[in-house]
Coordinates of C-alpha atoms and ligand atoms in Angstrom, one line a residue:
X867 CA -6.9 18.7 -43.8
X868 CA -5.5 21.1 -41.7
X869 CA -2.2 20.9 -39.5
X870 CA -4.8 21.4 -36.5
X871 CA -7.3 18.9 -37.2
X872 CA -7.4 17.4 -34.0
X873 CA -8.6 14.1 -35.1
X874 CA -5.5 13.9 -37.6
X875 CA -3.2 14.8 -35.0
X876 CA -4.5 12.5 -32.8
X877 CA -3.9 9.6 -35.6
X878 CA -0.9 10.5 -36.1
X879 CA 0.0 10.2 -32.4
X880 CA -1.2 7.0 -32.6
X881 CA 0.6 5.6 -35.6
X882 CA 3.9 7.2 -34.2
X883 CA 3.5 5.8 -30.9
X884 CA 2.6 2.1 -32.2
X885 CA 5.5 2.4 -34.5
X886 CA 8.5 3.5 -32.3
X887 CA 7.6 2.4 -28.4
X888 CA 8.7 -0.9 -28.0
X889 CA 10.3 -0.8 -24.8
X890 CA 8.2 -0.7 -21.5
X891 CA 9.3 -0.2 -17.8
X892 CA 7.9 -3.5 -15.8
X893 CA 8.0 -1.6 -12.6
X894 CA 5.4 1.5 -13.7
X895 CA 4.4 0.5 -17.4
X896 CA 6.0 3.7 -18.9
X897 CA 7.0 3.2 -22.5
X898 CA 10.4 4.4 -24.4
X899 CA 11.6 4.6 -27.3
X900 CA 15.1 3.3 -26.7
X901 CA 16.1 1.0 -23.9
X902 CA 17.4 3.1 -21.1
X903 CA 19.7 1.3 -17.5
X904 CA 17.1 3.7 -15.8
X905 CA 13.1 4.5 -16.1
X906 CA 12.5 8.3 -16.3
X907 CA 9.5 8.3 -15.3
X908 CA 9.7 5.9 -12.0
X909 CA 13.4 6.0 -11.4
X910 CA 14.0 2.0 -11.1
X911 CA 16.7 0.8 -12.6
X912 CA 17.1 -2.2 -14.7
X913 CA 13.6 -2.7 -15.7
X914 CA 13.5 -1.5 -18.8
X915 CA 11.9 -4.2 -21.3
X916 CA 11.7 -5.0 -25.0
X917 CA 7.6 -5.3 -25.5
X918 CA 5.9 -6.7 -28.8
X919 CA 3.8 -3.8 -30.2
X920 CA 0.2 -4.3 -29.0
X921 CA -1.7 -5.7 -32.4
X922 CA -4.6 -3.4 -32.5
X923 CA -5.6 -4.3 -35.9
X924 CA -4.7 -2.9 -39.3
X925 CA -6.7 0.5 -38.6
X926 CA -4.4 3.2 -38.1
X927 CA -7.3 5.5 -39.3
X928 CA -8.1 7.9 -36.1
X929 CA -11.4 7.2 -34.3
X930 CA -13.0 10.6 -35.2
X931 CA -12.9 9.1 -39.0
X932 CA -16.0 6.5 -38.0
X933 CA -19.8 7.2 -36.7
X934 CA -19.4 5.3 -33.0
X935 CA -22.6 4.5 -31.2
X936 CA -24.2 7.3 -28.8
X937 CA -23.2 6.8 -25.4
X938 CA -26.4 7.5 -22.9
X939 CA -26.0 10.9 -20.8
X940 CA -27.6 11.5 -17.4
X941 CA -27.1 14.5 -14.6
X942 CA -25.4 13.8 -11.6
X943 CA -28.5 14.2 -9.1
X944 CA -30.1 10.8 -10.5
X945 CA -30.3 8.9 -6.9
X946 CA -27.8 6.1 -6.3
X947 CA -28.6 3.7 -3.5
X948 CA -24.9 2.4 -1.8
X949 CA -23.5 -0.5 -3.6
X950 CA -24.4 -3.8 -1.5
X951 CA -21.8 -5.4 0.9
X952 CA -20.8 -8.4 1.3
X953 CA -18.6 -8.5 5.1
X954 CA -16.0 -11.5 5.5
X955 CA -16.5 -11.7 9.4
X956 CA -12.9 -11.1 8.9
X957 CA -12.8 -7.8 10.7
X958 CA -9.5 -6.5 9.3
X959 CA -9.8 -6.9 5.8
X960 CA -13.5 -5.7 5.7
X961 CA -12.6 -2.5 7.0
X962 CA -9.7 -2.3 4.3
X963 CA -12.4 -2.5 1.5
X964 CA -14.3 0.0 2.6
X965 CA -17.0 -2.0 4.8
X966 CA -17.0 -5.2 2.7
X967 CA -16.4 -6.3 -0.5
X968 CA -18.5 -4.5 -3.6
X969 CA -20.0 -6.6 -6.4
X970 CA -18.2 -6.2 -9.7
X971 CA -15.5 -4.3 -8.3
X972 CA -11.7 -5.3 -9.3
X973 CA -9.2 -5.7 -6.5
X974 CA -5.7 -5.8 -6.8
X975 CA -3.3 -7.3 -4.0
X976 CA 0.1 -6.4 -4.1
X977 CA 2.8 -7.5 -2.3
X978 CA 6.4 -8.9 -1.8
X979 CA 6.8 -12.7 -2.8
X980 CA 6.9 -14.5 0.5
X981 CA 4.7 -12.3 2.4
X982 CA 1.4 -14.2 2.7
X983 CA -1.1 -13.2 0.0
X984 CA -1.9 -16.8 -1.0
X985 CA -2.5 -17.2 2.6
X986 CA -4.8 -13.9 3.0
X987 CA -6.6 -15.0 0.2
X988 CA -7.0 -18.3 0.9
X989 CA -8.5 -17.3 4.0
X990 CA -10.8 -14.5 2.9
X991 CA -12.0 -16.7 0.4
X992 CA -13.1 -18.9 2.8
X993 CA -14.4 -16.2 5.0
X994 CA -17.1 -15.0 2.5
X995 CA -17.8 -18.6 0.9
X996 CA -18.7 -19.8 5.0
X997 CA -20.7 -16.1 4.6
X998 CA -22.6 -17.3 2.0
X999 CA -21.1 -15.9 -1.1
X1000 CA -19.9 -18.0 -3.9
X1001 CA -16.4 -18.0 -4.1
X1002 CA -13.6 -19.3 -7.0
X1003 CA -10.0 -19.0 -6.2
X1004 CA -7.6 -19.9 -9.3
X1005 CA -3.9 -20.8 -8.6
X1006 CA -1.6 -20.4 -11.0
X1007 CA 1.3 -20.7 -9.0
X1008 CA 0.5 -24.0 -6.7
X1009 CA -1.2 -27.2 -7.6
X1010 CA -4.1 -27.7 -6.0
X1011 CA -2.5 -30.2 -3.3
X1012 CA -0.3 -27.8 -1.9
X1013 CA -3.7 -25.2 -1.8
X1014 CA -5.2 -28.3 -0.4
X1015 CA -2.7 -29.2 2.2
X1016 CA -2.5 -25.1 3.0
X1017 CA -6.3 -25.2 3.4
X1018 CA -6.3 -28.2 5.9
X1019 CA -3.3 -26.5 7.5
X1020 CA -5.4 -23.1 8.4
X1021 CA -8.2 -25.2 9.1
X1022 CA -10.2 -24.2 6.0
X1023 CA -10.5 -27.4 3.9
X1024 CA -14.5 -27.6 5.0
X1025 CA -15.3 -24.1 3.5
X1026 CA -17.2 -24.2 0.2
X1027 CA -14.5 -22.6 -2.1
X1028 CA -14.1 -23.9 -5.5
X1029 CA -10.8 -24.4 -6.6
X1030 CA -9.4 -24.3 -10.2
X1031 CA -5.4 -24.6 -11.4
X1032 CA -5.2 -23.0 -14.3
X1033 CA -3.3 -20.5 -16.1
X1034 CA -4.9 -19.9 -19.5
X1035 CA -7.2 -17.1 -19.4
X1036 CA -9.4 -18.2 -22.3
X1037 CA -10.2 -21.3 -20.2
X1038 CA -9.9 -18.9 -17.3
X1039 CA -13.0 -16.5 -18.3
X1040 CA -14.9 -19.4 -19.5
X1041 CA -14.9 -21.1 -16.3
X1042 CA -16.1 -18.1 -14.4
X1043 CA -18.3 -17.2 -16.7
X1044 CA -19.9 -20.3 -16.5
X1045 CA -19.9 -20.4 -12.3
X1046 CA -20.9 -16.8 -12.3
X1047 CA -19.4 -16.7 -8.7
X1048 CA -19.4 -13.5 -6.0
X1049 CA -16.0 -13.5 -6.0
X1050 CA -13.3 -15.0 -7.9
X1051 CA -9.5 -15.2 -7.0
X1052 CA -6.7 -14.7 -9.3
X1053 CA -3.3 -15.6 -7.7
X1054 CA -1.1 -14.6 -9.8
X1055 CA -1.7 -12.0 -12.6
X1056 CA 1.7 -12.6 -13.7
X1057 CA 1.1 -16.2 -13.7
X1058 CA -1.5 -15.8 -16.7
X1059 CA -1.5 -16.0 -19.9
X1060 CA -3.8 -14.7 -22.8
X1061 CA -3.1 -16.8 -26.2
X1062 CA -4.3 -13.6 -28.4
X1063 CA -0.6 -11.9 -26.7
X1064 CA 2.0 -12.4 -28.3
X1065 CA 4.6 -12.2 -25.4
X1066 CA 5.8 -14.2 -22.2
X1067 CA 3.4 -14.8 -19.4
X1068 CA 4.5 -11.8 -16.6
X1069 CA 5.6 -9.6 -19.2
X1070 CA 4.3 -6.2 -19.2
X1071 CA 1.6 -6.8 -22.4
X1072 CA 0.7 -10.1 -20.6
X1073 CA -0.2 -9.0 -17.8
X1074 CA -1.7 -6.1 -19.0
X1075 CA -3.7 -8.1 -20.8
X1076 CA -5.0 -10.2 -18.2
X1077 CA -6.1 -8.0 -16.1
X1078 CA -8.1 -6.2 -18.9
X1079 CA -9.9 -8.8 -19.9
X1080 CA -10.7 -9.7 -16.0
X1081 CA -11.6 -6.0 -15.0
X1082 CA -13.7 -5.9 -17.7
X1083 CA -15.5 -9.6 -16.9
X1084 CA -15.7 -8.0 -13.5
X1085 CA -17.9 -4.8 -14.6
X1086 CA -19.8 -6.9 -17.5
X1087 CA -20.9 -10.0 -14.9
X1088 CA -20.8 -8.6 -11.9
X1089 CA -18.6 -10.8 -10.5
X1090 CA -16.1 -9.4 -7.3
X1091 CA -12.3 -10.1 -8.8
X1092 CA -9.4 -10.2 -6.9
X1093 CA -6.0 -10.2 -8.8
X1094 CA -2.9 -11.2 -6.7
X1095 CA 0.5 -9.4 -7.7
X1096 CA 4.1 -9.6 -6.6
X1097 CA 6.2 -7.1 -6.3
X1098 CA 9.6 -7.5 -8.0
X1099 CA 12.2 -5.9 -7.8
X1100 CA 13.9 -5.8 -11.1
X1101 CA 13.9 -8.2 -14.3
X1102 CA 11.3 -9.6 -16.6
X1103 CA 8.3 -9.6 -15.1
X1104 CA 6.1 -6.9 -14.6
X1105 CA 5.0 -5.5 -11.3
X1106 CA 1.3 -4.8 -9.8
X1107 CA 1.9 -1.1 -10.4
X1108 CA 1.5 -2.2 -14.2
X1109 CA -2.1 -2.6 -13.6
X1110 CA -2.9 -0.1 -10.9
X1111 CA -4.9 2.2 -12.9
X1112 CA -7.1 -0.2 -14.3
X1113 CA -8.8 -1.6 -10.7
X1114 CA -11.0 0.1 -8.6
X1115 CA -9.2 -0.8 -5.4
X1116 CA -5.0 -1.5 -5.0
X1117 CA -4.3 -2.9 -1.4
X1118 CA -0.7 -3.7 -0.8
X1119 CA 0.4 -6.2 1.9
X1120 CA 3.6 -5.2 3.7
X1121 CA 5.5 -6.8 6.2
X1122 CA 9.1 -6.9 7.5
X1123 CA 10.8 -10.1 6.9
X1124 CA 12.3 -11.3 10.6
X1125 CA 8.5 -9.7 12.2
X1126 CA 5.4 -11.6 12.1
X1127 CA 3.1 -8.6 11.4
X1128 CA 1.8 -7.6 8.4
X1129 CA -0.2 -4.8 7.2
X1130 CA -3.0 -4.6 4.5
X1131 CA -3.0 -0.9 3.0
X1132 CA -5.6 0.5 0.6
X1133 CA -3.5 3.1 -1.4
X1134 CA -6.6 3.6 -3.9
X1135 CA -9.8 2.5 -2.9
X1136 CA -13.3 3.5 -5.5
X1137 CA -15.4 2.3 -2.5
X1138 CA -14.0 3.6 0.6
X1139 CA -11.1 5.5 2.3
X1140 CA -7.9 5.3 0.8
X1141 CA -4.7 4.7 3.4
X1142 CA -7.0 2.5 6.0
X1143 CA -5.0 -0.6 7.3
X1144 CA -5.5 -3.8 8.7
X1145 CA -3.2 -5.4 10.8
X1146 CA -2.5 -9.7 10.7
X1147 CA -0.2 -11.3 13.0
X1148 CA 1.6 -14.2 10.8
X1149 CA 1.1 -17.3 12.8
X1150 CA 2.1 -21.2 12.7
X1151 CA -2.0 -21.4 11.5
X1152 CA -2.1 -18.4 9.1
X1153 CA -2.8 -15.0 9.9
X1154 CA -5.0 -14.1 12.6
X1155 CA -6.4 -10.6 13.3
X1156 CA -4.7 -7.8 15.7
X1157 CA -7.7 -5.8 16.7
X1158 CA -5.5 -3.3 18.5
X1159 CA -2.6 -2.4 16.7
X1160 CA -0.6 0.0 19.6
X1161 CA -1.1 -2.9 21.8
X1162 CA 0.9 -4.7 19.9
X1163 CA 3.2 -2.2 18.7
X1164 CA 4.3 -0.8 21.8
X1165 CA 4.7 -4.4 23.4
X1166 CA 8.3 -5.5 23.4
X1167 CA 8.9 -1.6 24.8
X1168 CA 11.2 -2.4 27.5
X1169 CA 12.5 0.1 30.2
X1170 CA 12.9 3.8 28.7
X1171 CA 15.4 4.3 26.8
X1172 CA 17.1 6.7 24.9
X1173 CA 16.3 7.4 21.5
X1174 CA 12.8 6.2 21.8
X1175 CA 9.7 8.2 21.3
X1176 CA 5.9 7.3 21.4
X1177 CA 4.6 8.3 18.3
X1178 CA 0.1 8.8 18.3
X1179 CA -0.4 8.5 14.8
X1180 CA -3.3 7.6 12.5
X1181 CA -3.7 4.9 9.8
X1182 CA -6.9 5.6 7.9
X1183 CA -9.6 5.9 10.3
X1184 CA -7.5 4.7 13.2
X1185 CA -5.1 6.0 15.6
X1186 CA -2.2 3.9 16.1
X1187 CA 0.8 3.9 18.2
X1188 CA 4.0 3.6 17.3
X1189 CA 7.4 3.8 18.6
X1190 CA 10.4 5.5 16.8
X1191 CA 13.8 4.7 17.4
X1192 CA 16.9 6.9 16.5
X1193 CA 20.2 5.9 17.2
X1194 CA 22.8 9.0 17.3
X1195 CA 26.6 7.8 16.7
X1196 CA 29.8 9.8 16.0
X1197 CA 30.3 9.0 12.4
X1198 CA 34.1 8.3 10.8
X1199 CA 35.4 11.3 8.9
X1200 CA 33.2 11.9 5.6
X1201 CA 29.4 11.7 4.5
X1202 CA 27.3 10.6 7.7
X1203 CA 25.4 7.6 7.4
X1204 CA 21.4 8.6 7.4
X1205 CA 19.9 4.7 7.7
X1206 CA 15.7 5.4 7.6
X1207 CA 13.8 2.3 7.8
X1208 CA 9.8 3.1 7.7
X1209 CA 10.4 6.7 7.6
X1210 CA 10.6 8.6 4.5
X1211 CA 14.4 9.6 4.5
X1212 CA 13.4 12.8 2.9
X1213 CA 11.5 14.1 6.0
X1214 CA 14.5 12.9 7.8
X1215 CA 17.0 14.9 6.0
X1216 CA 14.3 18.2 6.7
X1217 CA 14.0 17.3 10.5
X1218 CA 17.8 17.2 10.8
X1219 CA 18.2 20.7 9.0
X1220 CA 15.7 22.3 10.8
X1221 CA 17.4 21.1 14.2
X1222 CA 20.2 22.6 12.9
X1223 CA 19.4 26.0 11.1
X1224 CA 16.4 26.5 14.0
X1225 CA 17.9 25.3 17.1
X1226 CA 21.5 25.4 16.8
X1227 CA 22.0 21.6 17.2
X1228 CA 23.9 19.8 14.8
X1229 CA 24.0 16.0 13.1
X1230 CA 26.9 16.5 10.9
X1231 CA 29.8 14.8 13.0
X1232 CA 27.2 11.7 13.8
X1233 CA 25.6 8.9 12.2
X1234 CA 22.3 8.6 12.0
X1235 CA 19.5 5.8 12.1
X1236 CA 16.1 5.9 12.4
X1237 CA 13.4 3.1 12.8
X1238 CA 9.9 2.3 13.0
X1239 CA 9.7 -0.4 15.7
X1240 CA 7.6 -3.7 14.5
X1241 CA 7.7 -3.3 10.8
X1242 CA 5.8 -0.3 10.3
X1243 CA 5.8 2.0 8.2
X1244 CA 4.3 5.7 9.0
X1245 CA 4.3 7.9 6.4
X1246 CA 2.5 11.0 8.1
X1247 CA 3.8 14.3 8.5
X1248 CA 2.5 14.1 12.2
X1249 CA 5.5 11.9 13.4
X1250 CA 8.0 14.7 12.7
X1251 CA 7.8 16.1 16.4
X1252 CA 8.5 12.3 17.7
X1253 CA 11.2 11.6 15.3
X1254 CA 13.1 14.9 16.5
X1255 CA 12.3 14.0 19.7
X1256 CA 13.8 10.7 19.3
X1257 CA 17.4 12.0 17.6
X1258 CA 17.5 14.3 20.3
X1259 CA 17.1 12.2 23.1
X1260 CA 19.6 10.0 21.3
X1261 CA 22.0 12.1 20.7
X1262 CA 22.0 13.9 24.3
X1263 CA 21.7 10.2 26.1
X1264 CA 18.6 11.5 27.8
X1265 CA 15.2 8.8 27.8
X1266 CA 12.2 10.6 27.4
X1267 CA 9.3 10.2 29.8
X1268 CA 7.6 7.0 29.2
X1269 CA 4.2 8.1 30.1
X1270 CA 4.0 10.4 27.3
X1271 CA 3.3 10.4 23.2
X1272 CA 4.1 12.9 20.7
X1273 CA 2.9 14.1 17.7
X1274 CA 3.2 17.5 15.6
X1275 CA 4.3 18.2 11.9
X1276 CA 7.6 20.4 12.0
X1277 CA 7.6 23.6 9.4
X1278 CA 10.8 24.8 7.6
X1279 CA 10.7 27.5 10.2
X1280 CA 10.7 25.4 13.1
X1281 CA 7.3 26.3 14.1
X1282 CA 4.9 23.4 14.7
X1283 CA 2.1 22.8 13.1
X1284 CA -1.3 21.3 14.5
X1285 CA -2.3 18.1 12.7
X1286 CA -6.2 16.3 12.1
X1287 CA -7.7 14.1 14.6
X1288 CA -5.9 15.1 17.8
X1289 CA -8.8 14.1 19.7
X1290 CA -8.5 10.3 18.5
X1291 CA -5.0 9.9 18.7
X1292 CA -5.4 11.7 22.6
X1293 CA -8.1 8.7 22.9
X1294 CA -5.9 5.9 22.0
X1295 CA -2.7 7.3 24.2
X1296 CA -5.2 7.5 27.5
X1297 CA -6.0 3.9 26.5
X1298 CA -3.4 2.4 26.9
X1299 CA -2.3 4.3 29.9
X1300 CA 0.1 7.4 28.7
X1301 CA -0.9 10.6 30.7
X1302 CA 0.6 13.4 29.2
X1303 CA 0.7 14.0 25.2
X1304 CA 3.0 16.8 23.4
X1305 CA 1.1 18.5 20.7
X1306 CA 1.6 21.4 18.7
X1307 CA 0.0 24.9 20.2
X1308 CA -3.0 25.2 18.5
X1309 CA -4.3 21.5 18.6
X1310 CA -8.1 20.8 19.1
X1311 CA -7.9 18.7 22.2
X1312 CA -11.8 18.2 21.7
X1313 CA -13.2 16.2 24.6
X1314 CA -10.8 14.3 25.8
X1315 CA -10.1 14.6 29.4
X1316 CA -7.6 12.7 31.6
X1317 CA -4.3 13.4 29.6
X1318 CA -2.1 16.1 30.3
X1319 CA -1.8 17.9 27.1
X1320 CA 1.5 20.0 26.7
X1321 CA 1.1 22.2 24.0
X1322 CA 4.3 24.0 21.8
X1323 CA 4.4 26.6 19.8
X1324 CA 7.7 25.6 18.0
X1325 CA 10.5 23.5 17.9
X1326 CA 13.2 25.3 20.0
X1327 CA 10.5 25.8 23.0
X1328 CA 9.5 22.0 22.7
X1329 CA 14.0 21.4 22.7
X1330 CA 13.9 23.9 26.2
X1331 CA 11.3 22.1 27.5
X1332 CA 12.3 18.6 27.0
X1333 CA 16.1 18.6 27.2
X1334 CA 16.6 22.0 29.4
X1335 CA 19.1 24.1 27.3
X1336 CA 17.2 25.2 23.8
Ligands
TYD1128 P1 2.3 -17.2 1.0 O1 0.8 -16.9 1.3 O2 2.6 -18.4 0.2 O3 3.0 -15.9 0.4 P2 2.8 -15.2 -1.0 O4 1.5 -15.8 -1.7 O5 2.7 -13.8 -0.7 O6 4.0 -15.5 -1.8 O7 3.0 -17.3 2.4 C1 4.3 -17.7 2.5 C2 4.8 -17.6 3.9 O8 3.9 -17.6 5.0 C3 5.7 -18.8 4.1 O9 7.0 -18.4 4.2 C4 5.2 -19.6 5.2 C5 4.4 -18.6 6.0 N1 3.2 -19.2 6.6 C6 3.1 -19.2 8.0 O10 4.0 -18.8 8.7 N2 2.0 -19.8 8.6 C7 1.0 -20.3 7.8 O11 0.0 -20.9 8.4 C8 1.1 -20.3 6.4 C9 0.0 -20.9 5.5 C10 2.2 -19.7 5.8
MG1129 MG1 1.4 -17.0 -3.4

């Protein structure tokens, strides 16, 4: 054998890697050799695990060794009808899944403890089972009179959902494989347990695991599964990320604690576009729908103010408003304060240098926070004209004109940079009664009449034009 026999390299890979990597990082699933206070590859600390060395068997022999079966080969123009929907009649989440939910597709819902998956999922189950599909949600978190009592509470308890409590996944798979349901509910993956694991349920193998087996029921039956995961923040049990890669769709559920809105976000999504959200109001009788998101965003807007800028932004396939908030204080002596939340403090700390280095006006003497009102969180390169427009208006004491939204992505030279979909987010601002929009220069207004559209070529004509001096 030769030092570059691949398959002997690769067996030897294999052996080492089964040998020596026994510690795993519950927050992304990397694996270590040692035990580390920090993950290298994710950068969260404290969540660096001792595993139990998957048992793959007693071949170490690499795969090349053995004649496998011939998988079957086609070409790519072999038509494909559109995988059939199935629509909730829950508008919101529908849209989130691309139009409906897919047969035999794996779904993974993420999400801080607390913030109302059981509830979502409670309700979407019985959405689709009143729709006509089949639906089986296991708990392995409540009994089923608390599910019970939460169903009668949302008004629910007459939908035809089949209910299971149960954690072992052996009993698990032979349940639903014996239902064969359209769509089956696991809440949580970290609550389940596979006996052929040797390892604590919500550890990183467990879980693992679990949603292998379930993915792969998912694909073999064609039955729709959901897995439900917390996010935590440090310890023992492993987080959704863990499994990420192995679903076809990861929708995350985020929410502000203190705010009753919450957000449903597809950050991967096999059938349908990734970054689409759907927007819930939390309610005394479970979530209920907000079918227009700047409406409700923009509401507790009082009289303008400084430090507050309209943001026209888009979410998915959607425009929606925002409002950005900055708040520009004269910091004690030493590092400024630079407080971001659902802003990426990174595009902060580039917006503040290229007010500086561009247009001459400092943030080094001042505090600085920044804010998404409602919970929000905009991650868009768009919202960099409105968040300078907010520090400045904070930090001169000047409100900016509340008729008007802003949007524009600011370059390292201070030159502004059009952004997609100007015509939809022009739309929504004339909706809801703004009449004049900044944009950057060369912005496709398309057809939009009726807004006043002020168009910049950079960042120090857009500071002349707004505050007077540039
Ligand atoms: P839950 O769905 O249990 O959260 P998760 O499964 O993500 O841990 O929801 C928990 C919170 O939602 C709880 O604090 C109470 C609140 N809630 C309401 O405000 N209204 C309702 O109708 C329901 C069912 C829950
Ligand atoms: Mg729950």
């Amino acid at each position: 054998m030769t030092p570059l026999d691949p398959a002997a390299r690769l067996g030897h890979k294999q052996a080492m890697a089964r040998s020596s990597a026994s510690f795993t990082c519950t927050s992304c699933g990397a694996s270590h050799k040692k035990w580390a206070g920090r993950c290298d590859a994710c950068g969260a600390w404290n969540s660096i695990v001792e595993e139990a060395p998957l048992s793959t068997g007693p071949a170490s022999k690499s795969l090349g060794g053995a004649r496998g079966r011939a998988a079957p080969l086609s070409d790519l123009s072999t038509p494909e009808p559109p995988p059939p929907r199935t629509t909730s009649g829950l508008a919101e989440l529908d849209r989130v899944l691309g139009g409906g939910l897919v047969p035999a597709s794996a779904i993974l819902v993420g999400g801080d403890p607390g913030i109302g998956k059981s509830t979502l999922l409670l309700q979407a189950a019985a959405s689709f089972a009143r729709a006509g599909l089949s639906c089986v949600y296991v708990s392995g978190e409540e009994a089923s009179a608390q599910v019970r009592m939460r169903a009668q509470r949302l008004g629910l308890a007459d939908a035809p959902v089949r209910l299971a409590t149960e954690t072992n996944l052996r009993d698990i798979l032979t349940t639903l494989d014996r239902e064969r349901p359209g769509l089956a509910i696991i809440d949580s993956i970290q609550t389940m347990w596979a006996d052929n694991v040797d390892s604590a349920p919500g550890s990183v193998s467990q879980v693992r695991a679990a949603a292998h087996e379930l993915v792969s029921f998912a694909k073999r039956t064609g039955v729709a599964v959901v897995l439900v995961g917390h996010v935590t923040k440090e310890g023992q049990i492993a987080g959704p990320r863990v499994v990420e890669h192995m679903v076809d769709t990861v929708l995350y559920f985020e929410g502000e604690r203190g705010h009753q809105f919450r957000i449903l976000r597809a950050v991967k999504n096999r059938f349908g576009p990734a970054d689409e959200i759907g927007v819930f109001e939390m309610t005394g009788m479970g979530l209920a729908e907000v079918a227009n998101p700047s409406a409700l965003f923009l509401s507790d807007r009082g009289a303008p103010a400084p430090g507050s800028a309209v943001f026209a932004g888009i979410e998915g396939t959607r425009p929606v408003l925002t409002e950005i908030q900055a708040l520009v204080a004269p910091a004690p002596p030493g590092t400024p304060r630079r407080t971001v939340v659902g802003l990426d403090s990174g595009r902060l700390s580039t917006t503040l240098a290229v007010l500086e280095a561009r247009c001459g006006i400092p943030f080094a003497g001042f505090d600085v926070f920044l804010n998404v009102a409602g919970g929000m969180k905009v991650t868009e390169p768009a919202a960099d004209l409105a968040v300078a427009a907010a520090l400045l208006s904070a930090r001169e004491d000047v409100a900016l004109p509340s008729d008007t939204v802003i949007f524009g992505e600011i370059s390292l030279s201070g030159a502004l940079r059009p952004v997609s979909q100007t015509e939809n987010r022009l739309k929504e601002a004339q909706k809801l009664g703004f009449t004049t929009a900044i944009a950057p220069a060369q912005s496709k207004p398309g057809g939009s009449a009726g807004l006043k559209l002020r168009q910049m070529a950079d960042l120090t004509a857009f500071v002349g034009d707004i505050f007077g001096a540039g």
